[in-house]
Coordinates of C-alpha atoms and ligand atoms in Angstrom, one line a residue:
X86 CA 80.9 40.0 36.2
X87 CA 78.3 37.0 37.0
X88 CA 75.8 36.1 34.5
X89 CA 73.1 37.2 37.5
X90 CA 73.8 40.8 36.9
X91 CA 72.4 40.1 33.1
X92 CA 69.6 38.5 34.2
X93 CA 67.0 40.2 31.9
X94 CA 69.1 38.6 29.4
X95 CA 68.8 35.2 30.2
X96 CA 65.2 35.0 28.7
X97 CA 66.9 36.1 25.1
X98 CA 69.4 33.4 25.4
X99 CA 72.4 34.6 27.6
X100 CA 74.4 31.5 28.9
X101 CA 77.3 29.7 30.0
X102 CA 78.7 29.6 26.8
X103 CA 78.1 33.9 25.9
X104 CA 79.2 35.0 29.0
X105 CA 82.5 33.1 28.3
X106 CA 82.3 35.4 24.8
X107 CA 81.7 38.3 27.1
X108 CA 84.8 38.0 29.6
X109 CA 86.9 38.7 26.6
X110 CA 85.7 42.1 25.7
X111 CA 86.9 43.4 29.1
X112 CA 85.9 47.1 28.8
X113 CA 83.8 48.4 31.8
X114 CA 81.7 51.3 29.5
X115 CA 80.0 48.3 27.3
X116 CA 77.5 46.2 28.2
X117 CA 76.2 43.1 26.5
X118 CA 72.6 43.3 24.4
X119 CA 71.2 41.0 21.5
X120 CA 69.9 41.9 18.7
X121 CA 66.3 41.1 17.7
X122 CA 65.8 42.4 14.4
X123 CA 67.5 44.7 11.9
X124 CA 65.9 47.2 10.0
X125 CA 67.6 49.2 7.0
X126 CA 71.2 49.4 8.7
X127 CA 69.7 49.8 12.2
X128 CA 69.9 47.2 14.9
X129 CA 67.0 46.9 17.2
X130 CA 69.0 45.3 20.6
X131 CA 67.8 44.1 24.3
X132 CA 70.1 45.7 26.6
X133 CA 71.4 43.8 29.9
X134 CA 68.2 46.1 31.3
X135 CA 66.0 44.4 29.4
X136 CA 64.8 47.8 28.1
X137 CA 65.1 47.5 23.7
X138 CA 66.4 50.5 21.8
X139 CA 67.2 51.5 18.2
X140 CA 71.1 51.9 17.4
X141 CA 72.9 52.0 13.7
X142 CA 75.9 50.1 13.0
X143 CA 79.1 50.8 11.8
X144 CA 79.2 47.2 10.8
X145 CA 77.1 44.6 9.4
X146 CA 74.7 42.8 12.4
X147 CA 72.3 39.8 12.0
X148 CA 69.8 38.9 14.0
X149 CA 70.6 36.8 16.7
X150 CA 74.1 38.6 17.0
X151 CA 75.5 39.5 20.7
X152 CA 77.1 42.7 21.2
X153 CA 78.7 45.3 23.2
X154 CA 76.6 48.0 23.4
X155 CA 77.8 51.5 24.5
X156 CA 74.8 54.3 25.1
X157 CA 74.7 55.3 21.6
X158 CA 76.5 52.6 19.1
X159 CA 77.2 48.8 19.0
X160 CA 81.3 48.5 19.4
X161 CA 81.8 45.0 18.5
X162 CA 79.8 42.3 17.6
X163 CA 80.5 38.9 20.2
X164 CA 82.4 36.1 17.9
X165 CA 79.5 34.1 16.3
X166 CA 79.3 30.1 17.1
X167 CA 76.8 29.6 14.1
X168 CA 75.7 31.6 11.1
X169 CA 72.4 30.4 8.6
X170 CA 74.1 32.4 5.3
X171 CA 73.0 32.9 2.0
X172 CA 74.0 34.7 -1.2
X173 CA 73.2 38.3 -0.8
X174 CA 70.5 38.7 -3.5
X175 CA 71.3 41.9 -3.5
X176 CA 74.2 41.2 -5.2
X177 CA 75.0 39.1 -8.0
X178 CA 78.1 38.1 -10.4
X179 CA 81.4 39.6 -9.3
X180 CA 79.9 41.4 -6.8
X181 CA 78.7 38.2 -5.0
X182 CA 78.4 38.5 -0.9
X183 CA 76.8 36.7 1.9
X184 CA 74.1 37.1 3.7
X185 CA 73.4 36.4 7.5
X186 CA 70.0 35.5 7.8
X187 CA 70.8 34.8 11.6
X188 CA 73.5 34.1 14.5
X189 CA 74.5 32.1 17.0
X190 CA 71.2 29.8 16.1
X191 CA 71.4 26.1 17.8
X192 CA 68.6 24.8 16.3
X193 CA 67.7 25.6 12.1
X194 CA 64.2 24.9 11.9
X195 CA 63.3 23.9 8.3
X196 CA 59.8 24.1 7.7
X197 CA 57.6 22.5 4.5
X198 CA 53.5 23.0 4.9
X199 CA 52.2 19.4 4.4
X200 CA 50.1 20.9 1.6
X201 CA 52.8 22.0 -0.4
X202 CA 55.7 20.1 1.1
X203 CA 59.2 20.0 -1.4
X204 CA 61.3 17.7 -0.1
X205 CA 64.5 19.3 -2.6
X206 CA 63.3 22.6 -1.2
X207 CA 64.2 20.8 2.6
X208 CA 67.4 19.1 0.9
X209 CA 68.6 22.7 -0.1
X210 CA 67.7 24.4 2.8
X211 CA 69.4 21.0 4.7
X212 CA 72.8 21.9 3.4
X213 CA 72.3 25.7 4.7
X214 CA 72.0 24.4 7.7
X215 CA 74.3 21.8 8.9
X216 CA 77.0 25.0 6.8
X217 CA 75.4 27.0 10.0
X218 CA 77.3 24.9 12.0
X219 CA 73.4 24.4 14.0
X220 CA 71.8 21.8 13.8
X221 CA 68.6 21.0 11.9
X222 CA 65.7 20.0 12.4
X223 CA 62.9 19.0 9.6
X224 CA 59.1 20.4 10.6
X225 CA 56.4 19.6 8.5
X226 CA 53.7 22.0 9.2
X227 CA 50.2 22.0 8.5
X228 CA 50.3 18.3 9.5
X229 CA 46.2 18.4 9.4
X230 CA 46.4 18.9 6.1
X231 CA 47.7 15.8 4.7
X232 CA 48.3 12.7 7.6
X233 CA 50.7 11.1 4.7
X234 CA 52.8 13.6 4.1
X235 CA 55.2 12.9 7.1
X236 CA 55.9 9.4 5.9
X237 CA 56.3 10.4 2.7
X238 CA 59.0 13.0 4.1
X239 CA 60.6 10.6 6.3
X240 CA 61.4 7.9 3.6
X241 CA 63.1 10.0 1.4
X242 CA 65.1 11.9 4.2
X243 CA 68.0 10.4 5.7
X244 CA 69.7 11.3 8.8
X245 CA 67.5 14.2 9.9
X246 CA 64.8 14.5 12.7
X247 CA 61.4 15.0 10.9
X248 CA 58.3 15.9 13.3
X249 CA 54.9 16.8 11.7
X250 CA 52.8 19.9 13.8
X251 CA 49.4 21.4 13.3
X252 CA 48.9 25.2 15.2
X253 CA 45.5 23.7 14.8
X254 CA 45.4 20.3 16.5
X255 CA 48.2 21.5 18.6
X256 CA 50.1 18.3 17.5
X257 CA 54.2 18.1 17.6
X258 CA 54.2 21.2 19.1
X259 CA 55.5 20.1 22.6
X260 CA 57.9 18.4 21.0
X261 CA 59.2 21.2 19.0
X262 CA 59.2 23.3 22.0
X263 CA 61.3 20.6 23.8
X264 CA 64.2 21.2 20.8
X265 CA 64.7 25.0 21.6
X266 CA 65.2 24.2 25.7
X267 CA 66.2 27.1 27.9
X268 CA 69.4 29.0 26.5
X269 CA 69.1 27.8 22.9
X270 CA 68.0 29.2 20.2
X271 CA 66.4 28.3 17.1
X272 CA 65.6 29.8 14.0
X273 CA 62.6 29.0 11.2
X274 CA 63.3 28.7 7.9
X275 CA 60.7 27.8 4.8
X276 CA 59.1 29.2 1.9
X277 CA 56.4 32.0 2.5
X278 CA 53.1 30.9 3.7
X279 CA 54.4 27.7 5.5
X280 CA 53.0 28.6 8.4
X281 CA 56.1 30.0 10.4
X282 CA 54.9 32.8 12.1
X283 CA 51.5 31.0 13.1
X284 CA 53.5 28.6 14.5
X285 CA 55.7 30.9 16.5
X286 CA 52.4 32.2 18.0
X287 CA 50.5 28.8 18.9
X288 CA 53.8 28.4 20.6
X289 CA 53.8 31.8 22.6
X290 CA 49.9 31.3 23.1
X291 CA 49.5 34.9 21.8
X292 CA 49.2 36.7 18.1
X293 CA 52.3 38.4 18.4
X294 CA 53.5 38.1 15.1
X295 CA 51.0 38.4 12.0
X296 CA 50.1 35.7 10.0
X297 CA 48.7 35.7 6.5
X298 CA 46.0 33.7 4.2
X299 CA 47.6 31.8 1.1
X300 CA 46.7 32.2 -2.6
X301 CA 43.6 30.2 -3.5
X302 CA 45.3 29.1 -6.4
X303 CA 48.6 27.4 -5.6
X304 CA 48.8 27.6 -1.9
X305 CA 51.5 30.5 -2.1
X306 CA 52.1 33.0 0.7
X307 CA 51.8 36.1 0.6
X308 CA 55.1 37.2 2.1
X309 CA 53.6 38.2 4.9
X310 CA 56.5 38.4 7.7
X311 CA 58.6 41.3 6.5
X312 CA 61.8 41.3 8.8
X313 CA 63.6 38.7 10.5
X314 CA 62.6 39.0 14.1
X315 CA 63.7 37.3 17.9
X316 CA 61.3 36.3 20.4
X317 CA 61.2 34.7 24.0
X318 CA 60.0 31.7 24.4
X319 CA 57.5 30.8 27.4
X320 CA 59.7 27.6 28.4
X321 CA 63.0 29.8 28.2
X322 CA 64.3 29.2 24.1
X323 CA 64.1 31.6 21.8
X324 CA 63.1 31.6 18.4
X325 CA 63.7 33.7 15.4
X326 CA 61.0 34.2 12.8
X327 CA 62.2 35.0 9.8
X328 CA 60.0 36.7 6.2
X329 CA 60.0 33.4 3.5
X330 CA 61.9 33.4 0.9
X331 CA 61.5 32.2 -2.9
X332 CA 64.6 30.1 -3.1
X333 CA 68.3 30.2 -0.5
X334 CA 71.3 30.2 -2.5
X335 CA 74.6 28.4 -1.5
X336 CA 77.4 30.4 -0.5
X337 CA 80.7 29.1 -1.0
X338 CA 81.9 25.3 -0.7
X339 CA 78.9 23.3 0.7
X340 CA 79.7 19.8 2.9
X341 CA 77.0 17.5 1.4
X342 CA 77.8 14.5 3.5
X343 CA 75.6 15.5 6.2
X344 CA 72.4 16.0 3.8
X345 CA 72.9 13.1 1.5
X346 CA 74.2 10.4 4.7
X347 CA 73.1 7.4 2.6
X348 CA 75.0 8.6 -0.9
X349 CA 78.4 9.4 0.8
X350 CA 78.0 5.9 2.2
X351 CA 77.6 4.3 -1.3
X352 CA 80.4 6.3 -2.3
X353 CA 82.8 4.9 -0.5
X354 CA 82.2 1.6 -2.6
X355 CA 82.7 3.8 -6.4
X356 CA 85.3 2.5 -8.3
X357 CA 87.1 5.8 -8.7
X358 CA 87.5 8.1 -5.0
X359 CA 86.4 11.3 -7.1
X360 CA 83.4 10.0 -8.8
X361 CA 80.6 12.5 -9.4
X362 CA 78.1 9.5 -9.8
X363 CA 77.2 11.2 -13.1
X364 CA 78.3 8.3 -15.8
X365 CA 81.4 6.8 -14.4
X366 CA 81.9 3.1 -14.9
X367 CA 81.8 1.4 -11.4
X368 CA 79.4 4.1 -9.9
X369 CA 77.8 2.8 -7.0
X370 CA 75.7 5.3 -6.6
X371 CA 74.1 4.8 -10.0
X372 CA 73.8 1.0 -9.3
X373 CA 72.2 1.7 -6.4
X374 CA 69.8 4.2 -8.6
X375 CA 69.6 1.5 -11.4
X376 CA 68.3 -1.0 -9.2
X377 CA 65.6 1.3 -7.3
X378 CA 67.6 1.7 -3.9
X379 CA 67.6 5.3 -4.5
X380 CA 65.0 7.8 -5.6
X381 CA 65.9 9.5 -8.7
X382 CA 64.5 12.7 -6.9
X383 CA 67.1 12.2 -4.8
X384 CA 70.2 11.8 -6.4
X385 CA 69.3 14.8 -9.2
X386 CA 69.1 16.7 -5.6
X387 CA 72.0 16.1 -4.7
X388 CA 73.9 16.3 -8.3
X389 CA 72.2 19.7 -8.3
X390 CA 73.1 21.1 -5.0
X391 CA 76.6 19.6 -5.6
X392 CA 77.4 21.5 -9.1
X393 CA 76.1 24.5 -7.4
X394 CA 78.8 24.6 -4.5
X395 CA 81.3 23.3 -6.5
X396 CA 80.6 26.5 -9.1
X397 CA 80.5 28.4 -6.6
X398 CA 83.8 27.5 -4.9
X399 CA 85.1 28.7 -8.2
X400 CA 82.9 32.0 -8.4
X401 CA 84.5 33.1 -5.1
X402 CA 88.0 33.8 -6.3
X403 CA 90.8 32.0 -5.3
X404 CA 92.8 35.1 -4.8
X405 CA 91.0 36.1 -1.8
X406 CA 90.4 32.7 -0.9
X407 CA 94.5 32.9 -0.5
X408 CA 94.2 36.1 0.9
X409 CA 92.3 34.9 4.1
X410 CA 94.6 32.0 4.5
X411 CA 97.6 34.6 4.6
X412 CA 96.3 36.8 7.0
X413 CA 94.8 34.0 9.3
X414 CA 98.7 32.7 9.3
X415 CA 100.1 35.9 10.3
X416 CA 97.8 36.3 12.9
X417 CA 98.7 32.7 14.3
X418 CA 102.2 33.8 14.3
X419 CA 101.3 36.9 16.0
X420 CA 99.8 35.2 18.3
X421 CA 102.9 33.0 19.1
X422 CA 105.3 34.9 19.2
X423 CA 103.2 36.5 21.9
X424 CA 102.9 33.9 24.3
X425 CA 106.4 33.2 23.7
X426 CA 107.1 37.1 25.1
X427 CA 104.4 36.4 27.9
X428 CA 106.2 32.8 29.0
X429 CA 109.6 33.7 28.0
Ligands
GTP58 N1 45.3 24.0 8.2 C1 46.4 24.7 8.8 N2 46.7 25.9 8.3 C2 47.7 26.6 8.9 C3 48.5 26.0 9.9 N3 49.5 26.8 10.2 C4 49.3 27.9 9.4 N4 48.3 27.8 8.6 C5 47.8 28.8 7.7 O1 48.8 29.1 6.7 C6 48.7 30.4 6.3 C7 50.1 31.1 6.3 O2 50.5 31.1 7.6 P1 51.7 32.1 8.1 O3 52.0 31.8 9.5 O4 51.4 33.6 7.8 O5 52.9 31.7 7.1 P2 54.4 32.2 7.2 O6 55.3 31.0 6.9 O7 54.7 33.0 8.4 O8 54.5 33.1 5.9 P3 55.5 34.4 5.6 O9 55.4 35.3 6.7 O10 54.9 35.0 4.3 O11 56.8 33.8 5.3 C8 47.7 31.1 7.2 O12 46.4 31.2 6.5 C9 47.5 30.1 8.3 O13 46.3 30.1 8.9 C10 48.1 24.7 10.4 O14 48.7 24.1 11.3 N5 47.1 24.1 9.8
MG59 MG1 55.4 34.9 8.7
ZN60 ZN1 80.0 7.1 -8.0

């Protein structure tokens, strides 16, 4: 089938690269829709009609997912390329799970209001999204708030793209729009009352998603966005907008490298290869601290984030860990021995 029978779906983001997903389902009674948001077990999808419609799901869906839709019920869901996850909140101890806040995302929009702006907040939300296997991008809202904050952000971020935008200046937000080009989408992340959904609509030119006032008191939100939801957007991206949260989680065993660029470098010159830069003789990292060529916020970010991932690692039981690896063998000597019978 040619992508130009789905056009309706091109604004929501159908491509090259998920019509490829698509040739592999190969059943003629399914058709291809997204999902836009999910409500209490229900998916809301666009169908290759463009018309939306309410279906439940055997399985779990995020938003952002692509899947083969029959009249009544989503059969599969199209292999993710990216997933933003978190640990279920829902659950907690034994039970621990994961999250999808949102799929096949390119772009992980990380926002911080300039007011209110916690750069460990970014770091943490930094290493959710380069996990995605997006990539992110640093937004400092509210950029009429404060004109130093953005500096101030830049300095102690390494390796990231940091813009500033105002919805009320209108600054940075051509640029922004330029990151989530035609066929890509992006997805906002931030703590509640950063300003996400009044930056979706100063984007779209229209109040389509509500916005909300923060506390007098300590520039809170007020939780305002209540489901994670997908819209176009006018230069062809789409964006998810998505309810802020008080704090994400890790899930699992977290890369750092890509957050923390500039303390993997100094790693390389620690005396021992597994130093955890805590009070190891011939730390580089803790020179580097010592003599004020790293911030101290900084490097207790990073020792933070990097006992959390490792406990983590450990949390999530090696049993099923090995579990996973069996059954991913088996199926890649399934799969061999079925070429072999197809060439042989
Ligand atoms: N000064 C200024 N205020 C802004 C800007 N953008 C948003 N605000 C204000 O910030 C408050 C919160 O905005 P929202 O867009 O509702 O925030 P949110 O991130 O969507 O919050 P949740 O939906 O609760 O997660 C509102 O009062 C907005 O008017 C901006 O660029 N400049
Ligand atoms: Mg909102
Ligand atoms: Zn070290």
């Amino acid at each position: 089938m040619s992508t130009s029978l789905f056009e309706a779906l091109v604004p929501y983001g159908w491509s090259e690269r998920v019509r490829a997903l698509w040739g592999d389902v190969g059943d003629p009674d399914l058709l291809p829709a997204r999902v836009v948001r999910v409500e209490r077990g229900a998916a809301v999808i666009v169908r290759a009609d463009g018309s939306e419609c309410t279906l439940r799901s055997e399985g779990p869906v995020a938003v952002g997912d692509w899947v083969a839709a029959g009249h009544d019920a989503l059969h599969h869901v199209l292999p993710r390329w990216s997933a933003v996850t978190r640990a279920d909140p829902a659950q907690s101890g034994a039970q621990s799970g994961t999250q999808v806040l949102a799929s096949n995302v390119d772009v992980v929009v990380i926002t911080a209001p300039a007011d209110r702006c916690s750069a460990s907040r970014v770091e943490r939300e930094l290493a959710v999204a380069w996990d995605s296997g997006a990539r992110p991008l640093v937004v400092l809202t509210k950029a009429d708030l404060d004109t130093a904050a953005l500096g101030r952000l830049r300095t102690r971020l390494t390796g990231v793209t940091c813009i500033g935008t105002s919805a009320q200046s209108g600054e940075g937000l051509g640029d922004l729009l330029g990151e989530i080009g035609p066929g890509r989408t992006g997805v906002l992340l931030g703590p509640s009352g950063a300003g996400k959904s009044t930056l979706v609509n100063a984007l779209l030119g229209e109040a389509v998603q509500a916005t909300g006032s923060v506390r007098a008191g300590d520039r809170r939100g007020r939780h305002t966005t209540s489901s994670r939801q997908l819209l176009c957007l006018p230069g062809g991206g789409v964006l998810i907008d998505t309810p802020g949260v008080r704090s994400i989680a890790l899930v699992g065993d977290v890369d750092l490298d890509d957050v923390f660029p500039e303390i993997d470098a100094m790693a390389r010159e620690c005396r021992f290869r597994d130093c955890r830069h805590e009070t190891e003789p011939g730390c580089a990292v803790t020179d580097a601290l010592a003599r004020g060529r790293l911030e101290p916020g900084r490097l207790a970010s990073f020792r933070k984030l990097s006992r959390e991932s490792h406990a983590d690692r450990r949390q999530h039981d090696p049993v099923a860990r090995r579990e996973a690896q069996r059954l991913w063998k088996l199926r890649a000597l399934e799969a061999r021995h079925h070429d072999k019978r197809r060439t042989g």
